[in-house]
């Protein structure tokens, strides 16, 4: 089946080649620009430098690293129809994608836990989520991510290899069932269970508090709970989008592991790769759509970019006019 996937990747018609490559390039541009905008918005606006947004920055950094380390290589592969970067770069790409993907999922798990304590047990939140502790939690997430991704680097068989259907280098989940079960249970099933539990408790607590404070006619407390609800909905939407991207990926991995080899059509595996990359590009747009402060900063960033381009066009036109005048003067002489 791998040979068939190689052949299909190599013998694509030019319109299909450019459609796939341009589509992934658009996702790459969205991911890089969006995640840089998140980091810059927090840097620019002091009000966005909250404890909760420290985790948002960690998530944006993970997504940005995926878009920088993984996507350009896959775009080149789709254009060339084969892997042209050698085995060392292949292992590095597979290691980077798995590390940063695990980091994103674990970070969203920590975000869910922080929202749980912030809303459900606020007195404990003050103790557990100080700035220094948040840095420790972020470092722990990266250490756990490395535990999950470094092992294929030392496998004698079944390490990171090029997978033509996905146009990327990945760990072949069908090669080591025990390791696959470990990855899926520890780094996928456990965080998703934790995330689901935490957000369910948060939504229940917020909705119940809003009913109580509405009856008591306490507008200040109600306003605070509304803010909690907005932030929680934003993060829940991030989690839901991540789930929609990664659930088909997990199902595909389970099918390959059960059958012992890739047996699905190439379009399924290409969708697998696109979904993995798409999950790194949609989070910044969710923040922009649901958070007023992020949305305001995004507009300021777009205005700055438009001004820079406008100045560049004006300068280019001025240079052209000067050149035309010089040429005219030289012709008259």
mmCIF file of C-alpha atoms in Angstrom:
data_model
loop_
_atom_site.group_PDB
_atom_site.id
_atom_site.type_symbol
_atom_site.label_atom_id
_atom_site.label_comp_id
_atom_site.label_asym_id
_atom_site.label_seq_id
_atom_site.Cartn_x
_atom_site.Cartn_y
_atom_site.Cartn_z
ATOM 1 C CA UNK A 1 0.000 0.000 0.000
ATOM 2 C CA UNK A 2 2.888 2.391 0.719
ATOM 3 C CA UNK A 3 4.176 1.872 -2.841
ATOM 4 C CA UNK A 4 0.739 2.739 -4.216
ATOM 5 C CA UNK A 5 0.660 5.935 -2.148
ATOM 6 C CA UNK A 6 4.154 6.842 -3.402
ATOM 7 C CA UNK A 7 3.005 6.322 -6.978
ATOM 8 C CA UNK A 8 -0.138 8.408 -6.521
ATOM 9 C CA UNK A 9 1.866 11.263 -4.962
ATOM 10 C CA UNK A 10 4.425 11.202 -7.791
ATOM 11 C CA UNK A 11 1.991 10.922 -10.710
ATOM 12 C CA UNK A 12 -0.505 13.657 -9.835
ATOM 13 C CA UNK A 13 -1.676 15.990 -12.583
ATOM 14 C CA UNK A 14 -0.256 19.569 -12.423
ATOM 15 C CA UNK A 15 -3.611 21.179 -11.474
ATOM 16 C CA UNK A 16 -3.924 18.797 -8.514
ATOM 17 C CA UNK A 17 -0.306 19.437 -7.491
ATOM 18 C CA UNK A 18 -0.802 23.191 -7.336
ATOM 19 C CA UNK A 19 -4.223 22.943 -5.721
ATOM 20 C CA UNK A 20 -2.819 20.876 -2.839
ATOM 21 C CA UNK A 21 0.359 22.934 -2.478
ATOM 22 C CA UNK A 22 -1.395 26.330 -2.598
ATOM 23 C CA UNK A 23 -4.071 25.166 -0.134
ATOM 24 C CA UNK A 24 -1.427 24.095 2.380
ATOM 25 C CA UNK A 25 0.546 27.305 1.765
ATOM 26 C CA UNK A 26 -2.578 29.334 2.651
ATOM 27 C CA UNK A 27 -2.951 27.344 5.886
ATOM 28 C CA UNK A 28 0.753 27.946 6.601
ATOM 29 C CA UNK A 29 0.438 31.710 6.096
ATOM 30 C CA UNK A 30 -2.674 31.783 8.297
ATOM 31 C CA UNK A 31 -0.897 29.832 11.045
ATOM 32 C CA UNK A 32 2.264 31.945 11.058
ATOM 33 C CA UNK A 33 0.544 35.331 10.804
ATOM 34 C CA UNK A 34 -2.232 34.393 13.245
ATOM 35 C CA UNK A 35 -0.024 33.024 16.002
ATOM 36 C CA UNK A 36 2.493 35.864 15.671
ATOM 37 C CA UNK A 37 -0.447 38.267 15.964
ATOM 38 C CA UNK A 38 -1.527 36.588 19.220
ATOM 39 C CA UNK A 39 1.948 37.002 20.708
ATOM 40 C CA UNK A 40 2.271 40.588 19.465
ATOM 41 C CA UNK A 41 -1.195 41.520 20.729
ATOM 42 C CA UNK A 42 -0.324 40.335 24.237
ATOM 43 C CA UNK A 43 3.018 42.174 24.021
ATOM 44 C CA UNK A 44 1.337 45.401 22.877
ATOM 45 C CA UNK A 45 -1.670 45.448 25.210
ATOM 46 C CA UNK A 46 -0.897 45.316 28.911
ATOM 47 C CA UNK A 47 -4.490 44.316 29.691
ATOM 48 C CA UNK A 48 -3.968 41.090 27.745
ATOM 49 C CA UNK A 49 -1.014 40.108 29.955
ATOM 50 C CA UNK A 50 -3.176 38.154 32.351
ATOM 51 C CA UNK A 51 -2.320 34.872 34.023
ATOM 52 C CA UNK A 52 -4.821 33.036 31.805
ATOM 53 C CA UNK A 53 -3.215 34.455 28.656
ATOM 54 C CA UNK A 54 0.172 33.044 29.669
ATOM 55 C CA UNK A 55 -1.250 29.669 28.651
ATOM 56 C CA UNK A 56 -2.654 31.234 25.474
ATOM 57 C CA UNK A 57 0.851 32.386 24.581
ATOM 58 C CA UNK A 58 2.214 28.896 25.259
ATOM 59 C CA UNK A 59 -0.443 27.468 22.942
ATOM 60 C CA UNK A 60 0.360 30.046 20.240
ATOM 61 C CA UNK A 61 4.081 29.225 20.455
ATOM 62 C CA UNK A 62 3.381 25.495 19.996
ATOM 63 C CA UNK A 63 1.186 26.202 16.974
ATOM 64 C CA UNK A 64 3.734 28.628 15.533
ATOM 65 C CA UNK A 65 6.501 26.029 15.808
ATOM 66 C CA UNK A 66 4.356 23.497 13.941
ATOM 67 C CA UNK A 67 3.776 26.025 11.157
ATOM 68 C CA UNK A 68 7.483 26.859 10.903
ATOM 69 C CA UNK A 69 9.023 23.400 11.334
ATOM 70 C CA UNK A 70 6.450 21.223 9.605
ATOM 71 C CA UNK A 71 4.346 22.946 6.961
ATOM 72 C CA UNK A 72 7.040 24.357 4.591
ATOM 73 C CA UNK A 73 8.570 20.888 4.205
ATOM 74 C CA UNK A 74 5.177 19.386 3.390
ATOM 75 C CA UNK A 75 4.458 22.151 0.868
ATOM 76 C CA UNK A 76 7.738 21.405 -0.912
ATOM 77 C CA UNK A 77 6.891 17.688 -0.853
ATOM 78 C CA UNK A 78 3.513 18.312 -2.477
ATOM 79 C CA UNK A 79 5.201 20.397 -5.195
ATOM 80 C CA UNK A 80 8.013 17.897 -5.856
ATOM 81 C CA UNK A 81 5.911 14.758 -5.453
ATOM 82 C CA UNK A 82 8.515 13.157 -3.189
ATOM 83 C CA UNK A 83 10.590 13.738 -0.043
ATOM 84 C CA UNK A 84 13.765 15.615 -1.035
ATOM 85 C CA UNK A 85 15.262 16.569 2.344
ATOM 86 C CA UNK A 86 16.936 13.351 3.476
ATOM 87 C CA UNK A 87 16.392 11.039 6.468
ATOM 88 C CA UNK A 88 17.777 13.386 9.147
ATOM 89 C CA UNK A 89 15.393 16.230 8.311
ATOM 90 C CA UNK A 90 12.598 13.649 8.063
ATOM 91 C CA UNK A 91 13.208 12.514 11.623
ATOM 92 C CA UNK A 92 13.380 16.111 12.813
ATOM 93 C CA UNK A 93 10.073 16.995 11.152
ATOM 94 C CA UNK A 94 8.314 13.976 12.634
ATOM 95 C CA UNK A 95 9.764 14.721 16.063
ATOM 96 C CA UNK A 96 8.740 18.404 15.863
ATOM 97 C CA UNK A 97 5.174 17.727 14.718
ATOM 98 C CA UNK A 98 4.530 15.109 17.414
ATOM 99 C CA UNK A 99 6.182 17.185 20.159
ATOM 100 C CA UNK A 100 4.327 20.402 19.409
ATOM 101 C CA UNK A 101 1.005 18.627 18.826
ATOM 102 C CA UNK A 102 1.233 16.898 22.207
ATOM 103 C CA UNK A 103 2.242 20.222 23.770
ATOM 104 C CA UNK A 104 -0.857 21.909 22.308
ATOM 105 C CA UNK A 105 -3.189 19.235 23.632
ATOM 106 C CA UNK A 106 -1.596 19.211 27.094
ATOM 107 C CA UNK A 107 -1.638 23.017 27.212
ATOM 108 C CA UNK A 108 -5.356 23.050 26.521
ATOM 109 C CA UNK A 109 -5.767 20.500 29.285
ATOM 110 C CA UNK A 110 -3.958 22.830 31.700
ATOM 111 C CA UNK A 111 -6.081 25.756 30.454
ATOM 112 C CA UNK A 112 -9.224 23.769 31.232
ATOM 113 C CA UNK A 113 -7.959 22.976 34.726
ATOM 114 C CA UNK A 114 -7.097 26.640 35.336
ATOM 115 C CA UNK A 115 -10.578 27.723 34.249
ATOM 116 C CA UNK A 116 -12.079 25.065 36.515
ATOM 117 C CA UNK A 117 -10.277 26.441 39.573
ATOM 118 C CA UNK A 118 -10.848 30.064 38.534
ATOM 119 C CA UNK A 119 -14.620 29.631 38.286
ATOM 120 C CA UNK A 120 -15.470 26.651 40.505
ATOM 121 C CA UNK A 121 -12.840 27.041 43.252
ATOM 122 C CA UNK A 122 -11.530 30.618 43.065
ATOM 123 C CA UNK A 123 -9.828 30.551 46.468
ATOM 124 C CA UNK A 124 -7.655 27.631 45.336
ATOM 125 C CA UNK A 125 -6.992 29.306 41.976
ATOM 126 C CA UNK A 126 -5.136 32.182 43.649
ATOM 127 C CA UNK A 127 -2.773 29.710 45.285
ATOM 128 C CA UNK A 128 -2.305 27.242 42.424
ATOM 129 C CA UNK A 129 -2.005 29.626 39.475
ATOM 130 C CA UNK A 130 0.526 32.262 40.389
ATOM 131 C CA UNK A 131 2.931 33.450 37.705
ATOM 132 C CA UNK A 132 5.836 31.283 38.890
ATOM 133 C CA UNK A 133 3.663 28.202 39.087
ATOM 134 C CA UNK A 134 2.274 28.801 35.610
ATOM 135 C CA UNK A 135 5.840 28.822 34.286
ATOM 136 C CA UNK A 136 6.457 25.530 36.089
ATOM 137 C CA UNK A 137 3.273 24.024 34.608
ATOM 138 C CA UNK A 138 4.321 25.144 31.118
ATOM 139 C CA UNK A 139 7.772 23.602 31.568
ATOM 140 C CA UNK A 140 6.160 20.366 32.781
ATOM 141 C CA UNK A 141 3.979 20.282 29.653
ATOM 142 C CA UNK A 142 7.060 20.521 27.442
ATOM 143 C CA UNK A 143 8.848 17.818 29.423
ATOM 144 C CA UNK A 144 5.863 15.478 29.061
ATOM 145 C CA UNK A 145 5.701 16.272 25.346
ATOM 146 C CA UNK A 146 9.325 15.261 24.958
ATOM 147 C CA UNK A 147 8.677 12.029 26.844
ATOM 148 C CA UNK A 148 6.015 11.200 24.282
ATOM 149 C CA UNK A 149 7.978 12.174 21.160
ATOM 150 C CA UNK A 150 11.642 11.370 21.831
ATOM 151 C CA UNK A 151 11.231 7.602 21.948
ATOM 152 C CA UNK A 152 10.752 7.041 18.175
ATOM 153 C CA UNK A 153 14.116 8.750 17.639
ATOM 154 C CA UNK A 154 15.806 5.782 19.323
ATOM 155 C CA UNK A 155 13.614 2.994 17.898
ATOM 156 C CA UNK A 156 15.604 0.648 15.684
ATOM 157 C CA UNK A 157 12.447 -0.005 13.654
ATOM 158 C CA UNK A 158 9.272 2.033 13.422
ATOM 159 C CA UNK A 159 10.834 5.436 14.016
ATOM 160 C CA UNK A 160 9.913 8.627 12.201
ATOM 161 C CA UNK A 161 9.558 7.886 8.471
ATOM 162 C CA UNK A 162 8.166 9.643 5.431
ATOM 163 C CA UNK A 163 4.493 8.866 4.816
ATOM 164 C CA UNK A 164 3.583 9.769 1.221
ATOM 165 C CA UNK A 165 -0.166 9.838 1.771
ATOM 166 C CA UNK A 166 0.200 12.519 4.455
ATOM 167 C CA UNK A 167 3.070 14.350 2.678
ATOM 168 C CA UNK A 168 4.967 14.510 5.959
ATOM 169 C CA UNK A 169 7.263 12.498 8.181
ATOM 170 C CA UNK A 170 5.469 10.939 11.114
ATOM 171 C CA UNK A 171 5.696 8.051 13.531
ATOM 172 C CA UNK A 172 3.972 5.040 11.867
ATOM 173 C CA UNK A 173 1.432 4.167 14.543
ATOM 174 C CA UNK A 174 0.910 0.678 13.106
ATOM 175 C CA UNK A 175 4.538 -0.296 13.755
ATOM 176 C CA UNK A 176 4.427 -0.457 17.571
ATOM 177 C CA UNK A 177 1.037 -1.163 19.103
ATOM 178 C CA UNK A 178 2.211 -0.757 22.710
ATOM 179 C CA UNK A 179 3.676 2.681 22.032
ATOM 180 C CA UNK A 180 0.577 3.693 20.060
ATOM 181 C CA UNK A 181 -1.680 2.729 22.976
ATOM 182 C CA UNK A 182 0.591 4.694 25.319
ATOM 183 C CA UNK A 183 0.396 7.841 23.137
ATOM 184 C CA UNK A 184 -3.341 7.634 22.562
ATOM 185 C CA UNK A 185 -4.235 6.943 26.203
ATOM 186 C CA UNK A 186 -1.806 9.246 28.020
ATOM 187 C CA UNK A 187 -1.636 12.193 25.607
ATOM 188 C CA UNK A 188 -5.046 12.080 23.916
ATOM 189 C CA UNK A 189 -7.713 10.216 25.914
ATOM 190 C CA UNK A 190 -6.634 11.444 29.365
ATOM 191 C CA UNK A 191 -6.450 15.170 28.427
ATOM 192 C CA UNK A 192 -9.757 15.003 26.573
ATOM 193 C CA UNK A 193 -11.441 13.401 29.569
ATOM 194 C CA UNK A 194 -9.996 16.075 31.843
ATOM 195 C CA UNK A 195 -11.005 18.870 29.468
ATOM 196 C CA UNK A 196 -14.557 17.569 29.138
ATOM 197 C CA UNK A 197 -14.981 17.249 32.913
ATOM 198 C CA UNK A 198 -13.540 20.697 33.689
ATOM 199 C CA UNK A 199 -15.586 22.582 31.102
ATOM 200 C CA UNK A 200 -18.771 20.754 32.055
ATOM 201 C CA UNK A 201 -18.273 21.843 35.685
ATOM 202 C CA UNK A 202 -17.392 25.395 34.635
ATOM 203 C CA UNK A 203 -20.451 25.816 32.420
ATOM 204 C CA UNK A 204 -22.697 24.392 35.117
ATOM 205 C CA UNK A 205 -21.238 26.700 37.795
ATOM 206 C CA UNK A 206 -21.433 29.824 35.617
ATOM 207 C CA UNK A 207 -25.019 29.183 34.510
ATOM 208 C CA UNK A 208 -26.127 28.452 38.094
ATOM 209 C CA UNK A 209 -24.372 31.580 39.443
ATOM 210 C CA UNK A 210 -25.957 33.764 36.778
ATOM 211 C CA UNK A 211 -29.414 32.544 37.754
ATOM 212 C CA UNK A 212 -28.725 33.235 41.443
ATOM 213 C CA UNK A 213 -27.314 36.744 40.902
ATOM 214 C CA UNK A 214 -30.107 37.628 38.487
ATOM 215 C CA UNK A 215 -32.643 36.765 41.154
ATOM 216 C CA UNK A 216 -30.663 38.743 43.771
ATOM 217 C CA UNK A 217 -30.304 41.712 41.397
ATOM 218 C CA UNK A 218 -26.513 41.879 41.876
ATOM 219 C CA UNK A 219 -25.280 43.474 38.623
ATOM 220 C CA UNK A 220 -21.573 43.666 39.558
ATOM 221 C CA UNK A 221 -21.272 39.991 40.396
ATOM 222 C CA UNK A 222 -23.375 39.097 37.378
ATOM 223 C CA UNK A 223 -21.046 41.127 35.154
ATOM 224 C CA UNK A 224 -18.029 39.270 36.559
ATOM 225 C CA UNK A 225 -19.681 35.943 35.874
ATOM 226 C CA UNK A 226 -20.525 37.049 32.334
ATOM 227 C CA UNK A 227 -16.848 37.818 31.764
ATOM 228 C CA UNK A 228 -15.914 34.376 33.100
ATOM 229 C CA UNK A 229 -18.468 32.846 30.768
ATOM 230 C CA UNK A 230 -17.043 34.699 27.736
ATOM 231 C CA UNK A 231 -13.476 33.616 28.445
ATOM 232 C CA UNK A 232 -14.551 30.057 29.134
ATOM 233 C CA UNK A 233 -16.586 29.893 25.931
ATOM 234 C CA UNK A 234 -13.590 31.120 23.966
ATOM 235 C CA UNK A 235 -11.317 28.444 25.392
ATOM 236 C CA UNK A 236 -14.000 25.792 24.998
ATOM 237 C CA UNK A 237 -14.347 26.766 21.344
ATOM 238 C CA UNK A 238 -10.585 26.365 20.928
ATOM 239 C CA UNK A 239 -10.817 22.919 22.487
ATOM 240 C CA UNK A 240 -13.797 21.948 20.310
ATOM 241 C CA UNK A 241 -12.028 22.998 17.110
ATOM 242 C CA UNK A 242 -8.933 21.088 18.162
ATOM 243 C CA UNK A 243 -11.102 18.032 18.821
ATOM 244 C CA UNK A 244 -12.762 18.262 15.408
ATOM 245 C CA UNK A 245 -9.334 18.388 13.784
ATOM 246 C CA UNK A 246 -7.736 15.594 15.790
ATOM 247 C CA UNK A 247 -10.605 13.126 16.191
ATOM 248 C CA UNK A 248 -10.390 12.005 12.509
ATOM 249 C CA UNK A 249 -6.618 11.766 12.949
ATOM 250 C CA UNK A 250 -6.971 9.466 15.960
ATOM 251 C CA UNK A 251 -9.517 7.295 14.119
ATOM 252 C CA UNK A 252 -7.153 6.985 11.143
ATOM 253 C CA UNK A 253 -4.286 6.010 13.433
ATOM 254 C CA UNK A 254 -6.441 3.366 15.120
ATOM 255 C CA UNK A 255 -7.463 1.903 11.737
ATOM 256 C CA UNK A 256 -3.846 1.703 10.554
ATOM 257 C CA UNK A 257 -2.735 0.195 13.866
ATOM 258 C CA UNK A 258 -5.500 -2.428 13.745
ATOM 259 C CA UNK A 259 -4.748 -3.393 10.123
ATOM 260 C CA UNK A 260 -0.968 -3.257 10.523
ATOM 261 C CA UNK A 261 -0.417 -1.003 7.480
ATOM 262 C CA UNK A 262 -1.903 2.042 5.706
ATOM 263 C CA UNK A 263 -4.945 0.812 3.785
ATOM 264 C CA UNK A 264 -7.045 3.963 3.311
ATOM 265 C CA UNK A 265 -7.203 6.072 0.114
ATOM 266 C CA UNK A 266 -4.587 8.792 -0.365
ATOM 267 C CA UNK A 267 -7.263 11.504 -0.023
ATOM 268 C CA UNK A 268 -7.965 10.305 3.522
ATOM 269 C CA UNK A 269 -4.300 10.553 4.502
ATOM 270 C CA UNK A 270 -3.919 13.934 2.829
ATOM 271 C CA UNK A 271 -6.931 15.155 4.825
ATOM 272 C CA UNK A 272 -5.160 13.748 7.907
ATOM 273 C CA UNK A 273 -2.137 15.948 7.215
ATOM 274 C CA UNK A 274 -4.192 19.032 6.402
ATOM 275 C CA UNK A 275 -6.255 18.671 9.595
ATOM 276 C CA UNK A 276 -3.090 18.323 11.691
ATOM 277 C CA UNK A 277 -1.787 21.576 10.237
ATOM 278 C CA UNK A 278 -5.168 23.335 10.264
ATOM 279 C CA UNK A 279 -5.437 22.854 14.022
ATOM 280 C CA UNK A 280 -2.403 25.127 14.396
ATOM 281 C CA UNK A 281 -3.959 27.955 12.381
ATOM 282 C CA UNK A 282 -7.516 28.306 13.693
ATOM 283 C CA UNK A 283 -6.891 29.244 17.347
ATOM 284 C CA UNK A 284 -5.864 32.891 16.656
ATOM 285 C CA UNK A 285 -9.023 33.449 14.601
ATOM 286 C CA UNK A 286 -11.158 32.031 17.403
ATOM 287 C CA UNK A 287 -9.590 34.558 19.797
ATOM 288 C CA UNK A 288 -10.269 37.357 17.305
ATOM 289 C CA UNK A 289 -13.894 36.345 16.851
ATOM 290 C CA UNK A 290 -14.741 35.925 20.537
ATOM 291 C CA UNK A 291 -12.447 38.242 22.506
ATOM 292 C CA UNK A 292 -13.005 41.961 22.122
ATOM 293 C CA UNK A 293 -9.491 42.964 23.224
ATOM 294 C CA UNK A 294 -7.786 40.525 20.884
ATOM 295 C CA UNK A 295 -10.082 41.700 18.081
ATOM 296 C CA UNK A 296 -9.136 45.342 18.735
ATOM 297 C CA UNK A 297 -5.422 44.500 18.673
ATOM 298 C CA UNK A 298 -5.803 42.544 15.446
ATOM 299 C CA UNK A 299 -7.412 45.596 13.829
ATOM 300 C CA UNK A 300 -4.512 47.772 14.982
ATOM 301 C CA UNK A 301 -2.020 45.290 13.553
ATOM 302 C CA UNK A 302 -3.864 45.234 10.205
ATOM 303 C CA UNK A 303 -3.897 49.049 10.139
ATOM 304 C CA UNK A 304 -0.129 49.136 10.722
ATOM 305 C CA UNK A 305 0.453 46.614 7.953
ATOM 306 C CA UNK A 306 -1.767 48.568 5.547
ATOM 307 C CA UNK A 307 0.113 51.794 6.375
ATOM 308 C CA UNK A 308 3.454 50.094 5.725
ATOM 309 C CA UNK A 309 2.251 48.793 2.365
ATOM 310 C CA UNK A 310 0.786 52.197 1.483
ATOM 311 C CA UNK A 311 4.077 53.901 2.293
ATOM 312 C CA UNK A 312 5.909 51.293 0.262
ATOM 313 C CA UNK A 313 3.677 51.904 -2.762
ATOM 314 C CA UNK A 314 4.061 55.687 -2.407
ATOM 315 C CA UNK A 315 7.844 55.363 -2.210
ATOM 316 C CA UNK A 316 7.895 53.066 -5.234
ATOM 317 C CA UNK A 317 5.756 55.504 -7.249
ATOM 318 C CA UNK A 318 7.954 58.435 -6.214
ATOM 319 C CA UNK A 319 11.055 56.542 -7.310
ATOM 320 C CA UNK A 320 9.424 55.740 -10.648
ATOM 321 C CA UNK A 321 8.485 59.407 -11.182
ATOM 322 C CA UNK A 322 12.027 60.501 -10.365
ATOM 323 C CA UNK A 323 13.408 57.910 -12.733
ATOM 324 C CA UNK A 324 10.994 58.980 -15.496
ATOM 325 C CA UNK A 325 11.938 62.639 -15.025
ATOM 326 C CA UNK A 326 15.639 61.765 -15.158
ATOM 327 C CA UNK A 327 15.139 59.737 -18.308
ATOM 328 C CA UNK A 328 13.134 62.549 -19.899
ATOM 329 C CA UNK A 329 15.843 65.088 -19.045
ATOM 330 C CA UNK A 330 18.528 62.841 -20.449
ATOM 331 C CA UNK A 331 16.528 62.365 -23.667
ATOM 332 C CA UNK A 332 16.102 66.124 -24.122
ATOM 333 C CA UNK A 333 19.823 66.665 -23.656
#
